Amino acid sequence: NDLDFADDAGPDVLRVTLDRADCTTSLRDLAGGSGSVARIEGDRLVVERSGLDFPNGISGDWIAETRAGRLLGPSGPVRLPGGPDNLGAAGGRLIVALHPNLARTGLYLNGWLDRLPSRIVAVEPQSGSVDVLYDDPEGEQFSGATAAVLAGGRLVAGSARDAGLLYCESPGGPRG
């Protein structure tokens, strides 16, 4: 579902999240713990970690575990106010798009709901502090954010279904 170059192993090594055991939804997914993180080195794939609850993002040593509502990393798990999706890094922090209600997210992604909340946070990995950067509880302005980046005081987000991109200028100037 997400990928990141493994900085410690050179430019040709890629780490990927495999959010479920099969290419389609299966009973194993409903039970949880069928996801994994793999390392691709040339034509070799090595599973680094398994038993994850829908790993949906990766940045460095950090993994977004959507169904568990947390990030996993070297300093332990960080609980989040929603299920994390893709991860980005900015200024030593992780920028995370969250799904506040996973049941509603499933309905939205399958076209059964027209709008979905968007929440984007910045996580300080060492302390575990979480700062809300953007929150649209009804998805009125931007619906169902799935990925976000922060750079030069600008927050940009994408969605699996909403049109266009969310673009916000920080009134305080560059922070990311």
JSON list of C-alpha atoms in Angstrom, two decimals:
[
{"chain": "A", "resi": 1, "resn": "ASN", "atom": "CA", "xyz": [0.00, 0.00, 0.00]},
{"chain": "A", "resi": 2, "resn": "ASP", "atom": "CA", "xyz": [2.92, 2.37, 0.63]},
{"chain": "A", "resi": 3, "resn": "LEU", "atom": "CA", "xyz": [6.63, 2.30, -0.05]},
{"chain": "A", "resi": 4, "resn": "ASP", "atom": "CA", "xyz": [9.84, 3.93, 1.13]},
{"chain": "A", "resi": 5, "resn": "PHE", "atom": "CA", "xyz": [13.46, 3.60, 0.10]},
{"chain": "A", "resi": 6, "resn": "ALA", "atom": "CA", "xyz": [15.57, 2.01, 2.86]},
{"chain": "A", "resi": 7, "resn": "ASP", "atom": "CA", "xyz": [18.07, 4.80, 3.50]},
{"chain": "A", "resi": 8, "resn": "ASP", "atom": "CA", "xyz": [20.42, 2.52, 5.43]},
{"chain": "A", "resi": 9, "resn": "ALA", "atom": "CA", "xyz": [20.76, 0.00, 2.59]},
{"chain": "A", "resi": 10, "resn": "GLY", "atom": "CA", "xyz": [21.34, 2.08, -0.53]},
{"chain": "A", "resi": 11, "resn": "PRO", "atom": "CA", "xyz": [19.14, 3.49, -3.27]},
{"chain": "A", "resi": 12, "resn": "ASP", "atom": "CA", "xyz": [18.06, 0.13, -4.72]},
{"chain": "A", "resi": 13, "resn": "VAL", "atom": "CA", "xyz": [16.40, -1.27, -1.59]},
{"chain": "A", "resi": 14, "resn": "LEU", "atom": "CA", "xyz": [12.71, -0.59, -1.19]},
{"chain": "A", "resi": 15, "resn": "ARG", "atom": "CA", "xyz": [10.47, -1.29, 1.82]},
{"chain": "A", "resi": 16, "resn": "VAL", "atom": "CA", "xyz": [6.75, -1.82, 1.18]},
{"chain": "A", "resi": 17, "resn": "THR", "atom": "CA", "xyz": [3.63, -2.34, 3.26]},
{"chain": "A", "resi": 18, "resn": "LEU", "atom": "CA", "xyz": [1.43, -5.24, 2.23]},
{"chain": "A", "resi": 19, "resn": "ASP", "atom": "CA", "xyz": [-1.86, -4.37, 3.88]},
{"chain": "A", "resi": 20, "resn": "ARG", "atom": "CA", "xyz": [-3.40, -7.85, 3.66]},
{"chain": "A", "resi": 21, "resn": "ALA", "atom": "CA", "xyz": [-2.52, -11.44, 2.95]},
{"chain": "A", "resi": 22, "resn": "ASP", "atom": "CA", "xyz": [-4.41, -11.74, -0.34]},
{"chain": "A", "resi": 23, "resn": "CYS", "atom": "CA", "xyz": [-5.02, -9.53, -3.37]},
{"chain": "A", "resi": 24, "resn": "THR", "atom": "CA", "xyz": [-8.72, -9.42, -2.56]},
{"chain": "A", "resi": 25, "resn": "THR", "atom": "CA", "xyz": [-10.61, -9.16, 0.72]},
{"chain": "A", "resi": 26, "resn": "SER", "atom": "CA", "xyz": [-10.63, -12.45, 2.60]},
{"chain": "A", "resi": 27, "resn": "LEU", "atom": "CA", "xyz": [-11.73, -13.82, 5.97]},
{"chain": "A", "resi": 28, "resn": "ARG", "atom": "CA", "xyz": [-8.10, -13.56, 7.14]},
{"chain": "A", "resi": 29, "resn": "ASP", "atom": "CA", "xyz": [-8.33, -9.76, 6.77]},
{"chain": "A", "resi": 30, "resn": "LEU", "atom": "CA", "xyz": [-11.39, -9.59, 9.02]},
{"chain": "A", "resi": 31, "resn": "ALA", "atom": "CA", "xyz": [-9.57, -11.48, 11.76]},
{"chain": "A", "resi": 32, "resn": "GLY", "atom": "CA", "xyz": [-6.68, -8.98, 11.60]},
{"chain": "A", "resi": 33, "resn": "GLY", "atom": "CA", "xyz": [-2.97, -9.48, 11.65]},
{"chain": "A", "resi": 34, "resn": "SER", "atom": "CA", "xyz": [-2.63, -10.55, 8.02]},
{"chain": "A", "resi": 35, "resn": "GLY", "atom": "CA", "xyz": [-0.47, -7.62, 6.87]},
{"chain": "A", "resi": 36, "resn": "SER", "atom": "CA", "xyz": [3.30, -7.37, 6.59]},
{"chain": "A", "resi": 37, "resn": "VAL", "atom": "CA", "xyz": [6.27, -5.20, 5.70]},
{"chain": "A", "resi": 38, "resn": "ALA", "atom": "CA", "xyz": [8.65, -6.49, 3.05]},
{"chain": "A", "resi": 39, "resn": "ARG", "atom": "CA", "xyz": [12.04, -5.41, 1.79]},
{"chain": "A", "resi": 40, "resn": "ILE", "atom": "CA", "xyz": [12.72, -5.61, -1.94]},
{"chain": "A", "resi": 41, "resn": "GLU", "atom": "CA", "xyz": [16.38, -5.94, -2.88]},
{"chain": "A", "resi": 42, "resn": "GLY", "atom": "CA", "xyz": [16.80, -6.38, -6.64]},
{"chain": "A", "resi": 43, "resn": "ASP", "atom": "CA", "xyz": [14.69, -9.41, -7.51]},
{"chain": "A", "resi": 44, "resn": "ARG", "atom": "CA", "xyz": [14.46, -10.66, -3.89]},
{"chain": "A", "resi": 45, "resn": "LEU", "atom": "CA", "xyz": [11.55, -10.01, -1.51]},
{"chain": "A", "resi": 46, "resn": "VAL", "atom": "CA", "xyz": [12.17, -10.56, 2.21]},
{"chain": "A", "resi": 47, "resn": "VAL", "atom": "CA", "xyz": [9.35, -10.23, 4.77]},
{"chain": "A", "resi": 48, "resn": "GLU", "atom": "CA", "xyz": [10.69, -8.12, 7.64]},
{"chain": "A", "resi": 49, "resn": "ARG", "atom": "CA", "xyz": [7.60, -8.10, 9.82]},
{"chain": "A", "resi": 50, "resn": "SER", "atom": "CA", "xyz": [4.26, -9.90, 9.73]},
{"chain": "A", "resi": 51, "resn": "GLY", "atom": "CA", "xyz": [1.09, -10.10, 11.82]},
{"chain": "A", "resi": 52, "resn": "LEU", "atom": "CA", "xyz": [0.25, -6.41, 11.32]},
{"chain": "A", "resi": 53, "resn": "ASP", "atom": "CA", "xyz": [-3.28, -4.94, 11.37]},
{"chain": "A", "resi": 54, "resn": "PHE", "atom": "CA", "xyz": [-3.55, -3.43, 7.88]},
{"chain": "A", "resi": 55, "resn": "PRO", "atom": "CA", "xyz": [-0.14, -1.72, 7.51]},
{"chain": "A", "resi": 56, "resn": "ASN", "atom": "CA", "xyz": [-1.02, 1.23, 5.32]},
{"chain": "A", "resi": 57, "resn": "GLY", "atom": "CA", "xyz": [2.02, 3.51, 5.39]},
{"chain": "A", "resi": 58, "resn": "ILE", "atom": "CA", "xyz": [5.76, 3.47, 5.93]},
{"chain": "A", "resi": 59, "resn": "SER", "atom": "CA", "xyz": [8.41, 6.12, 6.50]},
{"chain": "A", "resi": 60, "resn": "GLY", "atom": "CA", "xyz": [11.86, 5.08, 7.67]},
{"chain": "A", "resi": 61, "resn": "ASP", "atom": "CA", "xyz": [11.42, 2.76, 10.65]},
{"chain": "A", "resi": 62, "resn": "TRP", "atom": "CA", "xyz": [7.79, 3.82, 11.21]},
{"chain": "A", "resi": 63, "resn": "ILE", "atom": "CA", "xyz": [4.77, 1.81, 10.08]},
{"chain": "A", "resi": 64, "resn": "ALA", "atom": "CA", "xyz": [1.14, 3.03, 10.01]},
{"chain": "A", "resi": 65, "resn": "GLU", "atom": "CA", "xyz": [-1.12, 0.28, 11.32]},
{"chain": "A", "resi": 66, "resn": "THR", "atom": "CA", "xyz": [-4.56, 1.49, 10.22]},
{"chain": "A", "resi": 67, "resn": "ARG", "atom": "CA", "xyz": [-6.89, -0.94, 11.97]},
{"chain": "A", "resi": 68, "resn": "ALA", "atom": "CA", "xyz": [-4.94, -0.68, 15.24]},
{"chain": "A", "resi": 69, "resn": "GLY", "atom": "CA", "xyz": [-5.05, 3.16, 15.19]},
{"chain": "A", "resi": 70, "resn": "ARG", "atom": "CA", "xyz": [-1.34, 3.51, 15.82]},
{"chain": "A", "resi": 71, "resn": "LEU", "atom": "CA", "xyz": [2.16, 3.98, 14.47]},
{"chain": "A", "resi": 72, "resn": "LEU", "atom": "CA", "xyz": [4.79, 1.35, 15.19]},
{"chain": "A", "resi": 73, "resn": "GLY", "atom": "CA", "xyz": [8.42, 2.38, 15.45]},
{"chain": "A", "resi": 74, "resn": "PRO", "atom": "CA", "xyz": [11.71, 1.98, 17.29]},
{"chain": "A", "resi": 75, "resn": "SER", "atom": "CA", "xyz": [10.52, 3.94, 20.33]},
{"chain": "A", "resi": 76, "resn": "GLY", "atom": "CA", "xyz": [7.33, 1.86, 20.62]},
{"chain": "A", "resi": 77, "resn": "PRO", "atom": "CA", "xyz": [3.73, 2.35, 19.48]},
{"chain": "A", "resi": 78, "resn": "VAL", "atom": "CA", "xyz": [2.11, 5.78, 19.26]},
{"chain": "A", "resi": 79, "resn": "ARG", "atom": "CA", "xyz": [-1.70, 5.81, 19.59]},
{"chain": "A", "resi": 80, "resn": "LEU", "atom": "CA", "xyz": [-3.53, 8.14, 17.20]},
{"chain": "A", "resi": 81, "resn": "PRO", "atom": "CA", "xyz": [-7.02, 9.73, 17.02]},
{"chain": "A", "resi": 82, "resn": "GLY", "atom": "CA", "xyz": [-7.94, 7.61, 14.00]},
{"chain": "A", "resi": 83, "resn": "GLY", "atom": "CA", "xyz": [-6.59, 4.95, 11.68]},
{"chain": "A", "resi": 84, "resn": "PRO", "atom": "CA", "xyz": [-3.37, 6.17, 10.02]},
{"chain": "A", "resi": 85, "resn": "ASP", "atom": "CA", "xyz": [-2.96, 6.01, 6.26]},
{"chain": "A", "resi": 86, "resn": "ASN", "atom": "CA", "xyz": [0.16, 6.89, 4.23]},
{"chain": "A", "resi": 87, "resn": "LEU", "atom": "CA", "xyz": [3.06, 8.58, 6.04]},
{"chain": "A", "resi": 88, "resn": "GLY", "atom": "CA", "xyz": [5.25, 11.52, 5.11]},
{"chain": "A", "resi": 89, "resn": "ALA", "atom": "CA", "xyz": [8.20, 13.06, 6.94]},
{"chain": "A", "resi": 90, "resn": "ALA", "atom": "CA", "xyz": [8.87, 16.76, 7.56]},
{"chain": "A", "resi": 91, "resn": "GLY", "atom": "CA", "xyz": [11.29, 18.41, 9.96]},
{"chain": "A", "resi": 92, "resn": "GLY", "atom": "CA", "xyz": [11.75, 15.29, 12.09]},
{"chain": "A", "resi": 93, "resn": "ARG", "atom": "CA", "xyz": [8.00, 14.72, 12.39]},
{"chain": "A", "resi": 94, "resn": "LEU", "atom": "CA", "xyz": [5.69, 12.26, 10.67]},
{"chain": "A", "resi": 95, "resn": "ILE", "atom": "CA", "xyz": [2.78, 13.75, 8.73]},
{"chain": "A", "resi": 96, "resn": "VAL", "atom": "CA", "xyz": [-0.18, 11.38, 8.88]},
{"chain": "A", "resi": 97, "resn": "ALA", "atom": "CA", "xyz": [-3.60, 11.37, 7.23]},
{"chain": "A", "resi": 98, "resn": "LEU", "atom": "CA", "xyz": [-6.08, 9.70, 9.59]},
{"chain": "A", "resi": 99, "resn": "HIS", "atom": "CA", "xyz": [-9.45, 8.00, 9.17]},
{"chain": "A", "resi": 100, "resn": "PRO", "atom": "CA", "xyz": [-11.44, 8.89, 12.33]},
{"chain": "A", "resi": 101, "resn": "ASN", "atom": "CA", "xyz": [-14.08, 6.19, 11.65]},
{"chain": "A", "resi": 102, "resn": "LEU", "atom": "CA", "xyz": [-12.93, 3.08, 9.78]},
{"chain": "A", "resi": 103, "resn": "ALA", "atom": "CA", "xyz": [-16.44, 1.72, 9.17]},
{"chain": "A", "resi": 104, "resn": "ARG", "atom": "CA", "xyz": [-17.45, 4.99, 7.48]},
{"chain": "A", "resi": 105, "resn": "THR", "atom": "CA", "xyz": [-14.16, 4.96, 5.53]},
{"chain": "A", "resi": 106, "resn": "GLY", "atom": "CA", "xyz": [-15.06, 1.57, 4.05]},
{"chain": "A", "resi": 107, "resn": "LEU", "atom": "CA", "xyz": [-18.50, 2.84, 3.04]},
{"chain": "A", "resi": 108, "resn": "TYR", "atom": "CA", "xyz": [-16.97, 5.97, 1.47]},
{"chain": "A", "resi": 109, "resn": "LEU", "atom": "CA", "xyz": [-14.31, 4.08, -0.47]},
{"chain": "A", "resi": 110, "resn": "ASN", "atom": "CA", "xyz": [-16.98, 1.78, -1.90]},
{"chain": "A", "resi": 111, "resn": "GLY", "atom": "CA", "xyz": [-19.15, 4.73, -2.96]},
{"chain": "A", "resi": 112, "resn": "TRP", "atom": "CA", "xyz": [-21.90, 4.32, -0.36]},
{"chain": "A", "resi": 113, "resn": "LEU", "atom": "CA", "xyz": [-21.18, 7.67, 1.34]},
{"chain": "A", "resi": 114, "resn": "ASP", "atom": "CA", "xyz": [-20.53, 10.96, -0.44]},
{"chain": "A", "resi": 115, "resn": "ARG", "atom": "CA", "xyz": [-18.41, 12.67, 2.24]},
{"chain": "A", "resi": 116, "resn": "LEU", "atom": "CA", "xyz": [-15.91, 11.51, 4.85]},
{"chain": "A", "resi": 117, "resn": "PRO", "atom": "CA", "xyz": [-14.01, 13.37, 7.58]},
{"chain": "A", "resi": 118, "resn": "SER", "atom": "CA", "xyz": [-10.42, 14.41, 6.93]},
{"chain": "A", "resi": 119, "resn": "ARG", "atom": "CA", "xyz": [-7.89, 14.67, 9.74]},
{"chain": "A", "resi": 120, "resn": "ILE", "atom": "CA", "xyz": [-4.16, 15.27, 9.31]},
{"chain": "A", "resi": 121, "resn": "VAL", "atom": "CA", "xyz": [-1.70, 15.24, 12.20]},
{"chain": "A", "resi": 122, "resn": "ALA", "atom": "CA", "xyz": [2.00, 15.74, 12.83]},
{"chain": "A", "resi": 123, "resn": "VAL", "atom": "CA", "xyz": [3.60, 13.18, 15.16]},
{"chain": "A", "resi": 124, "resn": "GLU", "atom": "CA", "xyz": [6.85, 13.78, 17.01]},
{"chain": "A", "resi": 125, "resn": "PRO", "atom": "CA", "xyz": [8.23, 10.22, 17.02]},
{"chain": "A", "resi": 126, "resn": "GLN", "atom": "CA", "xyz": [10.47, 10.49, 20.09]},
{"chain": "A", "resi": 127, "resn": "SER", "atom": "CA", "xyz": [7.90, 11.99, 22.44]},
{"chain": "A", "resi": 128, "resn": "GLY", "atom": "CA", "xyz": [4.76, 10.58, 20.81]},
{"chain": "A", "resi": 129, "resn": "SER", "atom": "CA", "xyz": [3.11, 14.00, 20.83]},
{"chain": "A", "resi": 130, "resn": "VAL", "atom": "CA", "xyz": [0.39, 14.47, 18.23]},
{"chain": "A", "resi": 131, "resn": "ASP", "atom": "CA", "xyz": [-0.53, 17.90, 16.80]},
{"chain": "A", "resi": 132, "resn": "VAL", "atom": "CA", "xyz": [-3.63, 18.29, 14.65]},
{"chain": "A", "resi": 133, "resn": "LEU", "atom": "CA", "xyz": [-2.73, 20.19, 11.46]},
{"chain": "A", "resi": 134, "resn": "TYR", "atom": "CA", "xyz": [-6.10, 19.91, 9.73]},
{"chain": "A", "resi": 135, "resn": "ASP", "atom": "CA", "xyz": [-9.50, 18.62, 10.86]},
{"chain": "A", "resi": 136, "resn": "ASP", "atom": "CA", "xyz": [-12.67, 18.63, 8.74]},
{"chain": "A", "resi": 137, "resn": "PRO", "atom": "CA", "xyz": [-15.08, 16.48, 10.82]},
{"chain": "A", "resi": 138, "resn": "GLU", "atom": "CA", "xyz": [-17.73, 16.30, 8.10]},
{"chain": "A", "resi": 139, "resn": "GLY", "atom": "CA", "xyz": [-15.47, 16.31, 5.04]},
{"chain": "A", "resi": 140, "resn": "GLU", "atom": "CA", "xyz": [-17.20, 19.47, 3.78]},
{"chain": "A", "resi": 141, "resn": "GLN", "atom": "CA", "xyz": [-14.07, 21.18, 2.46]},
{"chain": "A", "resi": 142, "resn": "PHE", "atom": "CA", "xyz": [-12.00, 18.09, 1.63]},
{"chain": "A", "resi": 143, "resn": "SER", "atom": "CA", "xyz": [-13.26, 14.55, 2.01]},
{"chain": "A", "resi": 144, "resn": "GLY", "atom": "CA", "xyz": [-11.34, 11.45, 3.08]},
{"chain": "A", "resi": 145, "resn": "ALA", "atom": "CA", "xyz": [-7.70, 12.58, 3.06]},
{"chain": "A", "resi": 146, "resn": "THR", "atom": "CA", "xyz": [-5.44, 9.55, 2.52]},
{"chain": "A", "resi": 147, "resn": "ALA", "atom": "CA", "xyz": [-1.99, 11.13, 2.14]},
{"chain": "A", "resi": 148, "resn": "ALA", "atom": "CA", "xyz": [-0.41, 14.44, 3.17]},
{"chain": "A", "resi": 149, "resn": "VAL", "atom": "CA", "xyz": [2.89, 16.30, 2.89]},
{"chain": "A", "resi": 150, "resn": "LEU", "atom": "CA", "xyz": [4.12, 19.38, 4.71]},
{"chain": "A", "resi": 151, "resn": "ALA", "atom": "CA", "xyz": [6.85, 21.56, 3.21]},
{"chain": "A", "resi": 152, "resn": "GLY", "atom": "CA", "xyz": [7.75, 25.21, 3.44]},
{"chain": "A", "resi": 153, "resn": "GLY", "atom": "CA", "xyz": [4.65, 26.08, 5.44]},
{"chain": "A", "resi": 154, "resn": "ARG", "atom": "CA", "xyz": [2.34, 24.37, 2.94]},
{"chain": "A", "resi": 155, "resn": "LEU", "atom": "CA", "xyz": [0.15, 21.37, 3.72]},
{"chain": "A", "resi": 156, "resn": "VAL", "atom": "CA", "xyz": [-0.98, 19.41, 0.66]},
{"chain": "A", "resi": 157, "resn": "ALA", "atom": "CA", "xyz": [-3.21, 16.34, 0.86]},
{"chain": "A", "resi": 158, "resn": "GLY", "atom": "CA", "xyz": [-4.75, 13.86, -1.54]},
{"chain": "A", "resi": 159, "resn": "SER", "atom": "CA", "xyz": [-7.82, 11.66, -1.28]},
{"chain": "A", "resi": 160, "resn": "ALA", "atom": "CA", "xyz": [-8.81, 8.33, -2.78]},
{"chain": "A", "resi": 161, "resn": "ARG", "atom": "CA", "xyz": [-12.12, 9.83, -3.98]},
{"chain": "A", "resi": 162, "resn": "ASP", "atom": "CA", "xyz": [-12.37, 13.61, -3.56]},
{"chain": "A", "resi": 163, "resn": "ALA", "atom": "CA", "xyz": [-11.56, 15.85, -6.53]},
{"chain": "A", "resi": 164, "resn": "GLY", "atom": "CA", "xyz": [-8.26, 17.74, -6.59]},
{"chain": "A", "resi": 165, "resn": "LEU", "atom": "CA", "xyz": [-5.89, 18.33, -3.70]},
{"chain": "A", "resi": 166, "resn": "LEU", "atom": "CA", "xyz": [-6.21, 20.07, -0.36]},
{"chain": "A", "resi": 167, "resn": "TYR", "atom": "CA", "xyz": [-3.77, 22.99, -0.23]},
{"chain": "A", "resi": 168, "resn": "CYS", "atom": "CA", "xyz": [-3.25, 25.05, 2.95]},
{"chain": "A", "resi": 169, "resn": "GLU", "atom": "CA", "xyz": [-0.74, 27.83, 3.62]},
{"chain": "A", "resi": 170, "resn": "SER", "atom": "CA", "xyz": [0.48, 28.09, 7.20]},
{"chain": "A", "resi": 171, "resn": "PRO", "atom": "CA", "xyz": [-0.10, 31.60, 8.57]},
{"chain": "A", "resi": 172, "resn": "GLY", "atom": "CA", "xyz": [3.09, 31.26, 10.64]},
{"chain": "A", "resi": 173, "resn": "GLY", "atom": "CA", "xyz": [5.36, 30.69, 7.65]},
{"chain": "A", "resi": 174, "resn": "PRO", "atom": "CA", "xyz": [7.66, 27.73, 6.99]},
{"chain": "A", "resi": 175, "resn": "ARG", "atom": "CA", "xyz": [7.52, 24.98, 9.63]},
{"chain": "A", "resi": 176, "resn": "GLY", "atom": "CA", "xyz": [7.98, 21.70, 7.77]}
]
